[in-house]
């Protein structure tokens, strides 16, 4: 069997670009933002940043690594005084891995200082960036977020709010975005509502964040979701009161939340789009058990994402649920270098088989998704080595056929498992399982929204399964045209 490097194993998963958090009018704004980002750590582990304003000047702290590695230090938080803050935790899908790309990005403009942070991706970001540079703009980062700052700077509107709205109306794609000025906290969500954004309240102070779990950690109450295409402007007045101006997009299209928020990205204790993520994932397992039953002795989740679906599968099938794989939560990337002998341990550094629950049994492995399948190969072999009689894989989402352009870091289409094999049996043989089955698209829709997919007006964003991209892909189209012209010229 081919041995895989750790880079290859790490590449066999999906990564979400970012999490955002902001609060206005609170004396402990930076501390609360750090706590909120800690709750959103699952959305990005590469870097984190916080920007505050104290009434006189802006303060910025950016760090590579985890939130808890830096923002639990009182000395760091002391550098972030102020009553308003926005923060960001990052996994890059555009731009290099460098401190200059860590958000929030800040700039001094004609209307005053402004910081911007966003979760998602602009599908016309590169096109806008090229136009801006051609017009004389000087870019300090390779992040598409910087495009928004340039568009704000060039807007002819007089107020920072109107400039911000003018700027985001020019970008396309999937995003939730926060901006901070001297007196305002501004929140915005893309016209289709691909990426989530919620509004909360703590003692009368407005909060915006990617998921409700960030409200729970600080004891804030959930107010509502920011609507697709909506911009919410919160401004602190001279007397300390806060006004909230919600500007809704005229005739927005129906909301289409990203299905992978429910499958994989959001924390199971979050509520996304009014739906419990945990309940949705259990429903996926229930539907999977009905669609792809199997005779077995034990249901085992692939940690951690497969656990709720495995519980649903076990309850619906009557097969006992057991923790047959134990995850080691303390493996750092710095350990993943030394020698080929260490690399040969493969997935065992992150997961260990619980032999007592596996030996001599027919095992159903339930996973949330399969991207390239390379990790599945290792896990199946590990379960067999622990003495399993049979290994059956059940996946609580459909096959992934298409890459994402809205903030999910996906491999190229040709590297996806579903595109590397011409049949389900061939995929099963590659992975080394006794059987393999995926949840149907309608089964996933019913688990999340309670109804089958409406082909005419899909209720969710699902292009990674269907190829039905909800917006135009201007950057991709431009790149394809350049490639086509190059091929024609070489011919």
Tab-separated table of C-alpha atoms in Angstrom:
chain	number	residue	atom	x	y	z
A	1	UNK	CA	0.000	0.000	0.000
A	2	UNK	CA	1.312	3.452	-0.854
A	3	UNK	CA	2.540	5.408	2.128
A	4	UNK	CA	1.348	8.986	2.309
A	5	UNK	CA	3.134	11.982	3.710
A	6	UNK	CA	1.499	14.119	6.348
A	7	UNK	CA	1.019	16.898	3.817
A	8	UNK	CA	-1.025	14.484	1.722
A	9	UNK	CA	-3.075	13.420	4.715
A	10	UNK	CA	-3.696	17.009	5.739
A	11	UNK	CA	-4.801	17.720	2.172
A	12	UNK	CA	-7.517	15.086	2.433
A	13	UNK	CA	-9.962	17.358	4.194
A	14	UNK	CA	-11.878	20.550	3.585
A	15	UNK	CA	-10.915	23.818	5.214
A	16	UNK	CA	-13.168	26.806	5.757
A	17	UNK	CA	-11.625	30.167	5.196
A	18	UNK	CA	-12.386	32.127	8.345
A	19	UNK	CA	-14.436	33.131	11.342
A	20	UNK	CA	-15.321	36.705	12.276
A	21	UNK	CA	-16.398	38.386	15.509
A	22	UNK	CA	-17.148	42.005	16.403
A	23	UNK	CA	-18.599	43.988	19.313
A	24	UNK	CA	-19.413	47.678	19.834
A	25	UNK	CA	-19.665	49.735	23.017
A	26	UNK	CA	-18.141	47.349	25.552
A	27	UNK	CA	-15.119	48.250	27.733
A	28	UNK	CA	-13.790	44.679	27.425
A	29	UNK	CA	-14.199	44.548	23.638
A	30	UNK	CA	-10.818	42.929	22.944
A	31	UNK	CA	-11.187	40.238	25.620
A	32	UNK	CA	-14.688	39.339	24.465
A	33	UNK	CA	-13.487	39.239	20.850
A	34	UNK	CA	-10.639	36.899	21.810
A	35	UNK	CA	-13.140	34.595	23.541
A	36	UNK	CA	-15.416	34.713	20.507
A	37	UNK	CA	-12.550	33.849	18.188
A	38	UNK	CA	-11.609	30.970	20.463
A	39	UNK	CA	-15.111	29.552	19.952
A	40	UNK	CA	-14.639	29.996	16.187
A	41	UNK	CA	-11.184	28.406	16.122
A	42	UNK	CA	-12.491	25.444	14.107
A	43	UNK	CA	-13.073	27.791	11.165
A	44	UNK	CA	-9.385	28.617	10.812
A	45	UNK	CA	-6.238	27.620	12.687
A	46	UNK	CA	-3.618	29.417	10.647
A	47	UNK	CA	-3.678	32.900	12.161
A	48	UNK	CA	-5.785	35.356	14.127
A	49	UNK	CA	-6.040	39.121	14.444
A	50	UNK	CA	-7.910	41.779	16.428
A	51	UNK	CA	-8.334	45.513	15.781
A	52	UNK	CA	-9.738	47.915	18.407
A	53	UNK	CA	-10.432	51.649	18.687
A	54	UNK	CA	-10.167	53.475	22.026
A	55	UNK	CA	-11.610	56.845	21.074
A	56	UNK	CA	-8.253	58.255	20.024
A	57	UNK	CA	-6.457	55.661	17.933
A	58	UNK	CA	-6.708	52.194	16.441
A	59	UNK	CA	-4.761	49.226	17.819
A	60	UNK	CA	-3.881	46.066	15.921
A	61	UNK	CA	-2.496	42.724	17.036
A	62	UNK	CA	-1.975	39.895	14.538
A	63	UNK	CA	-0.455	36.511	15.240
A	64	UNK	CA	0.260	33.334	13.324
A	65	UNK	CA	-1.138	30.257	15.042
A	66	UNK	CA	-4.017	29.591	17.404
A	67	UNK	CA	-6.067	32.141	19.313
A	68	UNK	CA	-5.232	30.513	22.637
A	69	UNK	CA	-1.502	30.698	21.948
A	70	UNK	CA	-1.537	34.499	21.992
A	71	UNK	CA	-4.750	36.187	23.073
A	72	UNK	CA	-4.919	34.600	26.521
A	73	UNK	CA	-1.837	36.640	27.424
A	74	UNK	CA	-2.874	39.729	29.462
A	75	UNK	CA	0.056	41.631	27.994
A	76	UNK	CA	-1.291	41.108	24.466
A	77	UNK	CA	-4.816	42.123	25.421
A	78	UNK	CA	-3.423	45.213	27.181
A	79	UNK	CA	-2.214	46.382	23.773
A	80	UNK	CA	-5.830	46.360	22.559
A	81	UNK	CA	-7.699	48.990	24.577
A	82	UNK	CA	-11.016	50.260	23.327
A	83	UNK	CA	-14.788	49.938	23.327
A	84	UNK	CA	-15.113	48.449	19.829
A	85	UNK	CA	-13.293	45.502	18.280
A	86	UNK	CA	-13.409	43.135	15.351
A	87	UNK	CA	-11.462	39.899	15.120
A	88	UNK	CA	-10.728	37.220	12.605
A	89	UNK	CA	-9.430	33.668	12.640
A	90	UNK	CA	-8.010	32.539	9.343
A	91	UNK	CA	-7.456	29.623	7.053
A	92	UNK	CA	-6.267	30.982	3.737
A	93	UNK	CA	-7.933	30.104	0.458
A	94	UNK	CA	-6.594	33.165	-1.348
A	95	UNK	CA	-3.233	34.745	-0.681
A	96	UNK	CA	-0.052	33.328	0.741
A	97	UNK	CA	0.472	32.248	4.339
A	98	UNK	CA	2.039	35.419	5.755
A	99	UNK	CA	1.455	37.895	8.566
A	100	UNK	CA	0.679	40.651	6.066
A	101	UNK	CA	-2.413	38.700	4.982
A	102	UNK	CA	-3.741	38.169	8.487
A	103	UNK	CA	-7.008	40.019	8.998
A	104	UNK	CA	-8.498	42.390	9.965
A	105	UNK	CA	-6.848	44.611	7.363
A	106	UNK	CA	-6.601	48.283	8.328
A	107	UNK	CA	-6.186	51.493	6.340
A	108	UNK	CA	-6.305	55.243	6.966
A	109	UNK	CA	-8.660	56.781	4.414
A	110	UNK	CA	-10.106	60.193	3.716
A	111	UNK	CA	-13.114	59.320	5.908
A	112	UNK	CA	-10.849	58.071	8.708
A	113	UNK	CA	-9.420	54.740	9.738
A	114	UNK	CA	-11.276	51.553	8.831
A	115	UNK	CA	-10.588	47.872	9.475
A	116	UNK	CA	-12.197	45.054	7.490
A	117	UNK	CA	-12.426	41.298	8.076
A	118	UNK	CA	-14.345	38.728	6.090
A	119	UNK	CA	-15.185	35.055	5.849
A	120	UNK	CA	-15.577	33.629	2.373
A	121	UNK	CA	-14.237	34.391	-1.057
A	122	UNK	CA	-14.830	36.897	-3.844
A	123	UNK	CA	-15.283	35.214	-7.204
A	124	UNK	CA	-14.275	38.450	-8.954
A	125	UNK	CA	-11.569	39.436	-6.463
A	126	UNK	CA	-8.623	38.900	-8.804
A	127	UNK	CA	-10.383	40.707	-11.625
A	128	UNK	CA	-11.044	43.730	-9.401
A	129	UNK	CA	-7.508	43.599	-8.037
A	130	UNK	CA	-6.002	43.725	-11.531
A	131	UNK	CA	-8.232	46.677	-12.434
A	132	UNK	CA	-7.268	48.529	-9.262
A	133	UNK	CA	-3.540	47.967	-9.809
A	134	UNK	CA	-3.876	49.057	-13.438
A	135	UNK	CA	-5.456	52.263	-12.143
A	136	UNK	CA	-2.515	52.898	-9.826
A	137	UNK	CA	-3.463	51.119	-6.595
A	138	UNK	CA	-0.618	49.764	-4.458
A	139	UNK	CA	-1.531	46.489	-2.753
A	140	UNK	CA	0.189	45.576	0.497
A	141	UNK	CA	-1.155	42.009	0.742
A	142	UNK	CA	-2.217	39.143	-1.476
A	143	UNK	CA	-5.573	38.774	0.299
A	144	UNK	CA	-8.749	39.519	-1.617
A	145	UNK	CA	-10.012	41.415	1.443
A	146	UNK	CA	-7.727	44.312	0.522
A	147	UNK	CA	-9.827	44.886	-2.595
A	148	UNK	CA	-12.659	46.111	-0.351
A	149	UNK	CA	-10.409	48.722	1.276
A	150	UNK	CA	-9.390	50.067	-2.133
A	151	UNK	CA	-13.001	50.183	-3.287
A	152	UNK	CA	-13.990	52.062	-0.120
A	153	UNK	CA	-11.156	54.546	-0.674
A	154	UNK	CA	-12.277	55.215	-4.266
A	155	UNK	CA	-15.965	55.566	-3.528
A	156	UNK	CA	-17.420	59.057	-4.055
A	157	UNK	CA	-19.851	58.817	-1.135
A	158	UNK	CA	-19.248	61.045	1.863
A	159	UNK	CA	-19.930	58.677	4.777
A	160	UNK	CA	-17.957	55.558	5.677
A	161	UNK	CA	-21.176	53.516	5.755
A	162	UNK	CA	-22.201	54.509	2.243
A	163	UNK	CA	-18.667	53.944	0.965
A	164	UNK	CA	-18.646	50.476	2.491
A	165	UNK	CA	-21.993	49.606	0.900
A	166	UNK	CA	-20.829	51.012	-2.435
A	167	UNK	CA	-17.711	48.847	-2.232
A	168	UNK	CA	-19.364	45.541	-1.391
A	169	UNK	CA	-21.948	45.987	-4.114
A	170	UNK	CA	-19.037	45.623	-6.558
A	171	UNK	CA	-17.775	42.293	-5.199
A	172	UNK	CA	-19.308	38.919	-6.012
A	173	UNK	CA	-19.127	35.562	-4.291
A	174	UNK	CA	-19.899	34.259	-0.832
A	175	UNK	CA	-18.953	36.287	2.227
A	176	UNK	CA	-19.838	37.595	5.641
A	177	UNK	CA	-17.956	40.770	6.471
A	178	UNK	CA	-17.312	43.109	9.379
A	179	UNK	CA	-15.912	46.636	9.279
A	180	UNK	CA	-14.838	48.904	12.128
A	181	UNK	CA	-14.524	52.698	12.056
A	182	UNK	CA	-14.083	55.293	14.813
A	183	UNK	CA	-17.756	55.067	15.781
A	184	UNK	CA	-19.269	52.193	13.823
A	185	UNK	CA	-19.407	48.437	13.643
A	186	UNK	CA	-20.753	47.391	10.240
A	187	UNK	CA	-21.843	43.869	9.287
A	188	UNK	CA	-22.703	42.590	5.816
A	189	UNK	CA	-23.639	39.311	4.177
A	190	UNK	CA	-23.473	38.298	0.533
A	191	UNK	CA	-26.636	38.612	-1.592
A	192	UNK	CA	-27.303	34.860	-1.596
A	193	UNK	CA	-26.335	34.232	2.015
A	194	UNK	CA	-23.781	31.533	1.261
A	195	UNK	CA	-21.719	32.254	4.365
A	196	UNK	CA	-23.448	32.604	7.759
A	197	UNK	CA	-23.485	35.688	10.016
A	198	UNK	CA	-25.497	36.183	13.188
A	199	UNK	CA	-26.320	39.175	15.364
A	200	UNK	CA	-26.209	38.975	19.139
A	201	UNK	CA	-26.582	41.209	22.173
A	202	UNK	CA	-24.609	41.483	25.404
A	203	UNK	CA	-26.017	43.961	27.906
A	204	UNK	CA	-27.371	46.111	25.096
A	205	UNK	CA	-24.147	45.986	23.084
A	206	UNK	CA	-24.411	44.603	19.534
A	207	UNK	CA	-22.305	41.640	18.461
A	208	UNK	CA	-21.814	39.995	15.080
A	209	UNK	CA	-20.143	36.624	14.563
A	210	UNK	CA	-19.968	33.675	12.197
A	211	UNK	CA	-21.753	31.208	14.495
A	212	UNK	CA	-23.967	31.205	17.576
A	213	UNK	CA	-21.365	29.211	19.557
A	214	UNK	CA	-19.329	32.453	19.772
A	215	UNK	CA	-22.298	34.124	21.482
A	216	UNK	CA	-22.693	31.252	23.919
A	217	UNK	CA	-19.099	31.417	25.146
A	218	UNK	CA	-19.516	35.009	26.386
A	219	UNK	CA	-23.091	34.684	27.619
A	220	UNK	CA	-24.580	36.848	24.885
A	221	UNK	CA	-28.064	36.267	23.539
A	222	UNK	CA	-28.868	35.486	19.933
A	223	UNK	CA	-30.931	38.214	18.243
A	224	UNK	CA	-31.248	37.085	14.627
A	225	UNK	CA	-29.368	36.091	11.509
A	226	UNK	CA	-28.111	38.892	9.297
A	227	UNK	CA	-30.184	38.479	6.146
A	228	UNK	CA	-28.660	37.756	2.771
A	229	UNK	CA	-27.693	41.014	1.067
A	230	UNK	CA	-28.234	42.988	4.274
A	231	UNK	CA	-25.888	45.599	5.760
A	232	UNK	CA	-26.312	46.423	9.462
A	233	UNK	CA	-24.704	49.662	10.685
A	234	UNK	CA	-24.286	50.047	14.448
A	235	UNK	CA	-23.039	53.465	15.572
A	236	UNK	CA	-22.147	54.741	19.023
A	237	UNK	CA	-23.419	58.235	19.669
A	238	UNK	CA	-21.776	61.034	21.706
A	239	UNK	CA	-24.036	60.218	24.689
A	240	UNK	CA	-22.955	56.562	24.596
A	241	UNK	CA	-26.172	55.234	23.106
A	242	UNK	CA	-26.032	52.925	20.086
A	243	UNK	CA	-28.165	53.246	16.978
A	244	UNK	CA	-28.753	50.338	14.606
A	245	UNK	CA	-29.572	50.926	10.943
A	246	UNK	CA	-30.418	47.765	8.981
A	247	UNK	CA	-30.292	48.266	5.235
A	248	UNK	CA	-31.744	45.374	3.292
A	249	UNK	CA	-30.958	44.649	-0.307
A	250	UNK	CA	-33.771	45.528	-2.731
A	251	UNK	CA	-35.409	42.331	-4.018
A	252	UNK	CA	-32.664	39.916	-2.912
A	253	UNK	CA	-32.716	36.370	-4.320
A	254	UNK	CA	-33.740	33.555	-1.950
A	255	UNK	CA	-31.141	32.658	0.660
A	256	UNK	CA	-28.940	29.668	-0.196
A	257	UNK	CA	-26.755	28.774	2.781
A	258	UNK	CA	-23.739	26.580	2.141
A	259	UNK	CA	-24.686	22.951	2.841
A	260	UNK	CA	-21.175	22.225	4.091
A	261	UNK	CA	-21.847	24.451	7.093
A	262	UNK	CA	-24.154	21.639	8.220
A	263	UNK	CA	-22.063	18.738	6.953
A	264	UNK	CA	-18.689	19.784	8.283
A	265	UNK	CA	-17.763	23.388	9.094
A	266	UNK	CA	-20.061	24.719	11.788
A	267	UNK	CA	-19.657	23.543	15.359
A	268	UNK	CA	-22.343	21.005	16.266
A	269	UNK	CA	-23.594	23.200	19.122
A	270	UNK	CA	-24.230	26.115	16.740
A	271	UNK	CA	-27.550	27.066	15.186
A	272	UNK	CA	-27.131	28.003	11.510
A	273	UNK	CA	-30.014	29.432	9.530
A	274	UNK	CA	-32.358	28.644	12.414
A	275	UNK	CA	-31.396	24.957	12.357
A	276	UNK	CA	-29.421	23.006	14.953
A	277	UNK	CA	-26.257	21.721	13.312
A	278	UNK	CA	-26.177	18.750	15.684
A	279	UNK	CA	-29.748	17.729	14.853
A	280	UNK	CA	-29.073	18.106	11.122
A	281	UNK	CA	-26.023	15.842	11.383
A	282	UNK	CA	-27.925	13.211	13.349
A	283	UNK	CA	-30.642	13.352	10.691
A	284	UNK	CA	-27.983	12.717	8.048
A	285	UNK	CA	-27.053	9.516	9.857
A	286	UNK	CA	-30.699	8.469	10.179
A	287	UNK	CA	-31.288	8.990	6.465
A	288	UNK	CA	-28.031	7.228	5.612
A	289	UNK	CA	-29.083	4.163	7.603
A	290	UNK	CA	-32.350	4.039	5.647
A	291	UNK	CA	-30.656	4.499	2.263
A	292	UNK	CA	-27.648	2.199	2.779
A	293	UNK	CA	-28.378	-0.441	5.436
A	294	UNK	CA	-25.746	-3.018	6.301
A	295	UNK	CA	-25.508	-5.999	8.653
A	296	UNK	CA	-22.879	-5.150	11.254
A	297	UNK	CA	-21.995	-5.412	14.923
A	298	UNK	CA	-20.892	-1.869	15.750
A	299	UNK	CA	-21.167	1.692	14.402
A	300	UNK	CA	-17.966	3.710	14.777
A	301	UNK	CA	-17.612	7.428	13.984
A	302	UNK	CA	-14.565	8.854	12.270
A	303	UNK	CA	-13.692	11.616	14.774
A	304	UNK	CA	-14.833	14.224	15.248
A	305	UNK	CA	-17.055	15.210	12.369
A	306	UNK	CA	-18.693	11.811	11.929
A	307	UNK	CA	-19.934	11.472	15.509
A	308	UNK	CA	-23.469	12.973	15.310
A	309	UNK	CA	-24.182	11.165	12.030
A	310	UNK	CA	-22.888	7.903	13.522
A	311	UNK	CA	-25.248	8.351	16.482
A	312	UNK	CA	-28.152	8.851	14.088
A	313	UNK	CA	-27.107	5.814	12.024
A	314	UNK	CA	-26.842	3.651	15.161
A	315	UNK	CA	-30.205	4.734	16.536
A	316	UNK	CA	-31.981	4.213	13.219
A	317	UNK	CA	-30.344	0.848	12.480
A	318	UNK	CA	-30.333	-0.574	15.994
A	319	UNK	CA	-26.611	-1.324	15.709
A	320	UNK	CA	-24.660	-0.355	18.854
A	321	UNK	CA	-22.615	2.850	18.751
A	322	UNK	CA	-19.063	2.708	20.092
A	323	UNK	CA	-15.992	4.914	20.067
A	324	UNK	CA	-13.849	2.570	18.013
A	325	UNK	CA	-11.405	5.308	17.055
A	326	UNK	CA	-9.810	7.586	19.631
A	327	UNK	CA	-8.526	10.939	18.437
A	328	UNK	CA	-5.301	12.400	19.783
A	329	UNK	CA	-6.058	16.120	20.163
A	330	UNK	CA	-2.482	17.080	20.986
A	331	UNK	CA	-0.632	16.436	17.751
A	332	UNK	CA	0.939	19.658	16.511
A	333	UNK	CA	2.122	20.276	12.967
A	334	UNK	CA	5.661	20.931	14.196
A	335	UNK	CA	5.997	17.235	15.056
A	336	UNK	CA	5.220	16.224	11.510
A	337	UNK	CA	8.650	16.458	9.955
A	338	UNK	CA	11.442	14.194	11.064
A	339	UNK	CA	11.953	10.938	9.168
A	340	UNK	CA	10.224	8.577	6.786
A	341	UNK	CA	9.956	6.126	9.683
A	342	UNK	CA	7.861	8.654	11.615
A	343	UNK	CA	5.817	9.506	8.515
A	344	UNK	CA	5.052	5.816	8.074
A	345	UNK	CA	2.931	5.974	11.224
A	346	UNK	CA	0.539	7.914	9.049
A	347	UNK	CA	-2.869	8.642	10.435
A	348	UNK	CA	-2.068	6.810	13.687
A	349	UNK	CA	-0.506	9.954	15.111
A	350	UNK	CA	-3.934	11.569	14.980
A	351	UNK	CA	-6.211	8.546	15.406
A	352	UNK	CA	-5.847	5.275	17.279
A	353	UNK	CA	-8.037	2.189	16.979
A	354	UNK	CA	-9.849	1.135	20.141
A	355	UNK	CA	-9.143	-2.583	19.695
A	356	UNK	CA	-11.535	-3.715	22.437
A	357	UNK	CA	-14.484	-2.295	20.476
A	358	UNK	CA	-13.340	-3.537	17.061
A	359	UNK	CA	-11.645	-6.914	17.254
A	360	UNK	CA	-13.684	-9.682	15.649
A	361	UNK	CA	-16.531	-7.352	14.717
A	362	UNK	CA	-18.214	-6.132	11.564
A	363	UNK	CA	-17.636	-2.393	11.714
A	364	UNK	CA	-19.594	0.448	10.106
A	365	UNK	CA	-17.357	3.513	9.838
A	366	UNK	CA	-19.406	6.713	9.544
A	367	UNK	CA	-17.632	9.801	8.195
A	368	UNK	CA	-19.028	13.248	7.399
A	369	UNK	CA	-17.422	13.489	3.951
A	370	UNK	CA	-14.689	12.047	1.750
A	371	UNK	CA	-12.544	14.403	-0.307
A	372	UNK	CA	-9.596	12.548	-1.816
A	373	UNK	CA	-9.977	9.277	0.057
A	374	UNK	CA	-6.355	9.024	1.130
A	375	UNK	CA	-7.150	9.321	4.835
A	376	UNK	CA	-9.967	6.791	4.454
A	377	UNK	CA	-7.439	4.282	3.082
A	378	UNK	CA	-5.331	4.654	6.225
A	379	UNK	CA	-8.262	4.495	8.625
A	380	UNK	CA	-9.711	1.353	7.029
A	381	UNK	CA	-6.321	-0.330	7.243
A	382	UNK	CA	-5.986	0.733	10.868
A	383	UNK	CA	-9.383	-0.785	11.681
A	384	UNK	CA	-8.454	-4.026	9.926
A	385	UNK	CA	-5.141	-4.138	11.779
A	386	UNK	CA	-7.140	-3.863	15.018
A	387	UNK	CA	-8.903	-7.124	14.131
A	388	UNK	CA	-12.141	-6.077	12.432
A	389	UNK	CA	-13.834	-8.870	10.460
A	390	UNK	CA	-15.453	-6.441	8.010
A	391	UNK	CA	-15.213	-2.686	7.430
A	392	UNK	CA	-18.139	-0.846	5.832
A	393	UNK	CA	-17.904	2.884	5.118
A	394	UNK	CA	-20.975	5.086	5.193
A	395	UNK	CA	-20.566	8.766	4.300
A	396	UNK	CA	-23.097	11.277	5.611
A	397	UNK	CA	-22.926	13.506	2.523
A	398	UNK	CA	-22.938	12.962	-1.262
A	399	UNK	CA	-19.845	12.504	-3.427
A	400	UNK	CA	-17.853	15.675	-4.030
A	401	UNK	CA	-17.312	16.252	-7.758
A	402	UNK	CA	-16.596	19.974	-8.066
A	403	UNK	CA	-14.234	22.514	-6.467
A	404	UNK	CA	-15.446	25.464	-4.420
A	405	UNK	CA	-14.845	29.175	-5.081
A	406	UNK	CA	-16.640	30.685	-2.074
A	407	UNK	CA	-14.129	30.172	0.708
A	408	UNK	CA	-13.720	26.397	1.013
A	409	UNK	CA	-10.233	25.125	0.304
A	410	UNK	CA	-10.877	22.186	-2.037
A	411	UNK	CA	-8.492	20.168	-4.219
A	412	UNK	CA	-8.660	20.485	-7.988
A	413	UNK	CA	-11.504	18.476	-9.513
A	414	UNK	CA	-9.206	15.763	-10.864
A	415	UNK	CA	-7.868	15.064	-7.343
A	416	UNK	CA	-11.290	14.423	-5.834
A	417	UNK	CA	-12.036	10.754	-5.136
A	418	UNK	CA	-15.313	10.811	-7.068
A	419	UNK	CA	-13.493	11.937	-10.236
A	420	UNK	CA	-10.608	9.474	-9.958
A	421	UNK	CA	-12.722	6.329	-10.260
A	422	UNK	CA	-15.449	5.344	-12.703
A	423	UNK	CA	-17.688	3.549	-10.213
A	424	UNK	CA	-18.575	3.228	-6.546
A	425	UNK	CA	-17.075	-0.275	-6.550
A	426	UNK	CA	-13.771	1.119	-7.811
A	427	UNK	CA	-13.747	3.719	-5.033
A	428	UNK	CA	-14.508	1.000	-2.501
A	429	UNK	CA	-11.611	-1.125	-3.749
A	430	UNK	CA	-9.258	1.874	-3.591
A	431	UNK	CA	-10.211	2.563	0.011
A	432	UNK	CA	-10.046	-1.111	0.930
A	433	UNK	CA	-13.511	-1.392	2.484
A	434	UNK	CA	-16.023	-4.205	2.198
A	435	UNK	CA	-18.712	-1.744	1.127
A	436	UNK	CA	-19.044	1.989	0.545
A	437	UNK	CA	-22.124	4.199	0.341
A	438	UNK	CA	-22.809	7.948	0.317
A	439	UNK	CA	-25.882	9.839	1.452
A	440	UNK	CA	-28.011	10.969	-1.481
A	441	UNK	CA	-28.419	14.671	-2.227
A	442	UNK	CA	-32.127	14.521	-1.386
A	443	UNK	CA	-31.271	12.647	1.793
A	444	UNK	CA	-28.976	15.505	2.784
A	445	UNK	CA	-31.573	18.136	1.899
A	446	UNK	CA	-34.198	16.368	3.987
A	447	UNK	CA	-31.781	16.083	6.916
A	448	UNK	CA	-31.124	19.825	6.905
A	449	UNK	CA	-34.241	21.471	5.521
A	450	UNK	CA	-36.907	18.784	5.682
A	451	UNK	CA	-37.644	18.620	1.940
A	452	UNK	CA	-36.064	17.227	-1.214
A	453	UNK	CA	-33.960	19.512	-3.377
A	454	UNK	CA	-35.964	21.863	-5.580
A	455	UNK	CA	-34.115	21.628	-8.883
A	456	UNK	CA	-35.683	24.847	-10.173
A	457	UNK	CA	-34.819	26.851	-7.035
A	458	UNK	CA	-32.334	24.951	-4.838
A	459	UNK	CA	-32.764	25.803	-1.174
A	460	UNK	CA	-29.033	25.586	-0.390
A	461	UNK	CA	-25.679	26.141	-2.071
A	462	UNK	CA	-24.560	22.674	-3.211
A	463	UNK	CA	-22.233	23.170	-6.208
A	464	UNK	CA	-19.530	20.835	-4.826
A	465	UNK	CA	-22.048	17.998	-5.309
A	466	UNK	CA	-23.956	19.241	-8.362
A	467	UNK	CA	-21.840	21.759	-10.276
A	468	UNK	CA	-24.679	24.289	-9.851
A	469	UNK	CA	-22.695	27.401	-8.890
A	470	UNK	CA	-25.030	30.082	-7.498
A	471	UNK	CA	-23.035	33.047	-8.863
A	472	UNK	CA	-20.933	33.698	-11.921
A	473	UNK	CA	-17.250	32.803	-11.524
A	474	UNK	CA	-15.593	35.794	-13.138
A	475	UNK	CA	-12.028	35.061	-12.047
A	476	UNK	CA	-12.286	31.425	-13.146
A	477	UNK	CA	-13.777	32.434	-16.484
A	478	UNK	CA	-10.989	34.956	-17.035
A	479	UNK	CA	-8.331	32.350	-16.228
A	480	UNK	CA	-9.974	29.874	-18.605
A	481	UNK	CA	-9.997	32.480	-21.390
A	482	UNK	CA	-6.310	33.243	-20.851
A	483	UNK	CA	-5.499	29.521	-20.973
A	484	UNK	CA	-7.571	29.044	-24.113
A	485	UNK	CA	-5.843	31.952	-25.879
A	486	UNK	CA	-2.446	30.588	-24.837
A	487	UNK	CA	-3.309	27.176	-26.275
A	488	UNK	CA	-4.524	28.776	-29.524
A	489	UNK	CA	-1.353	30.856	-29.793
A	490	UNK	CA	0.874	27.825	-29.200
A	491	UNK	CA	-1.051	25.839	-31.812
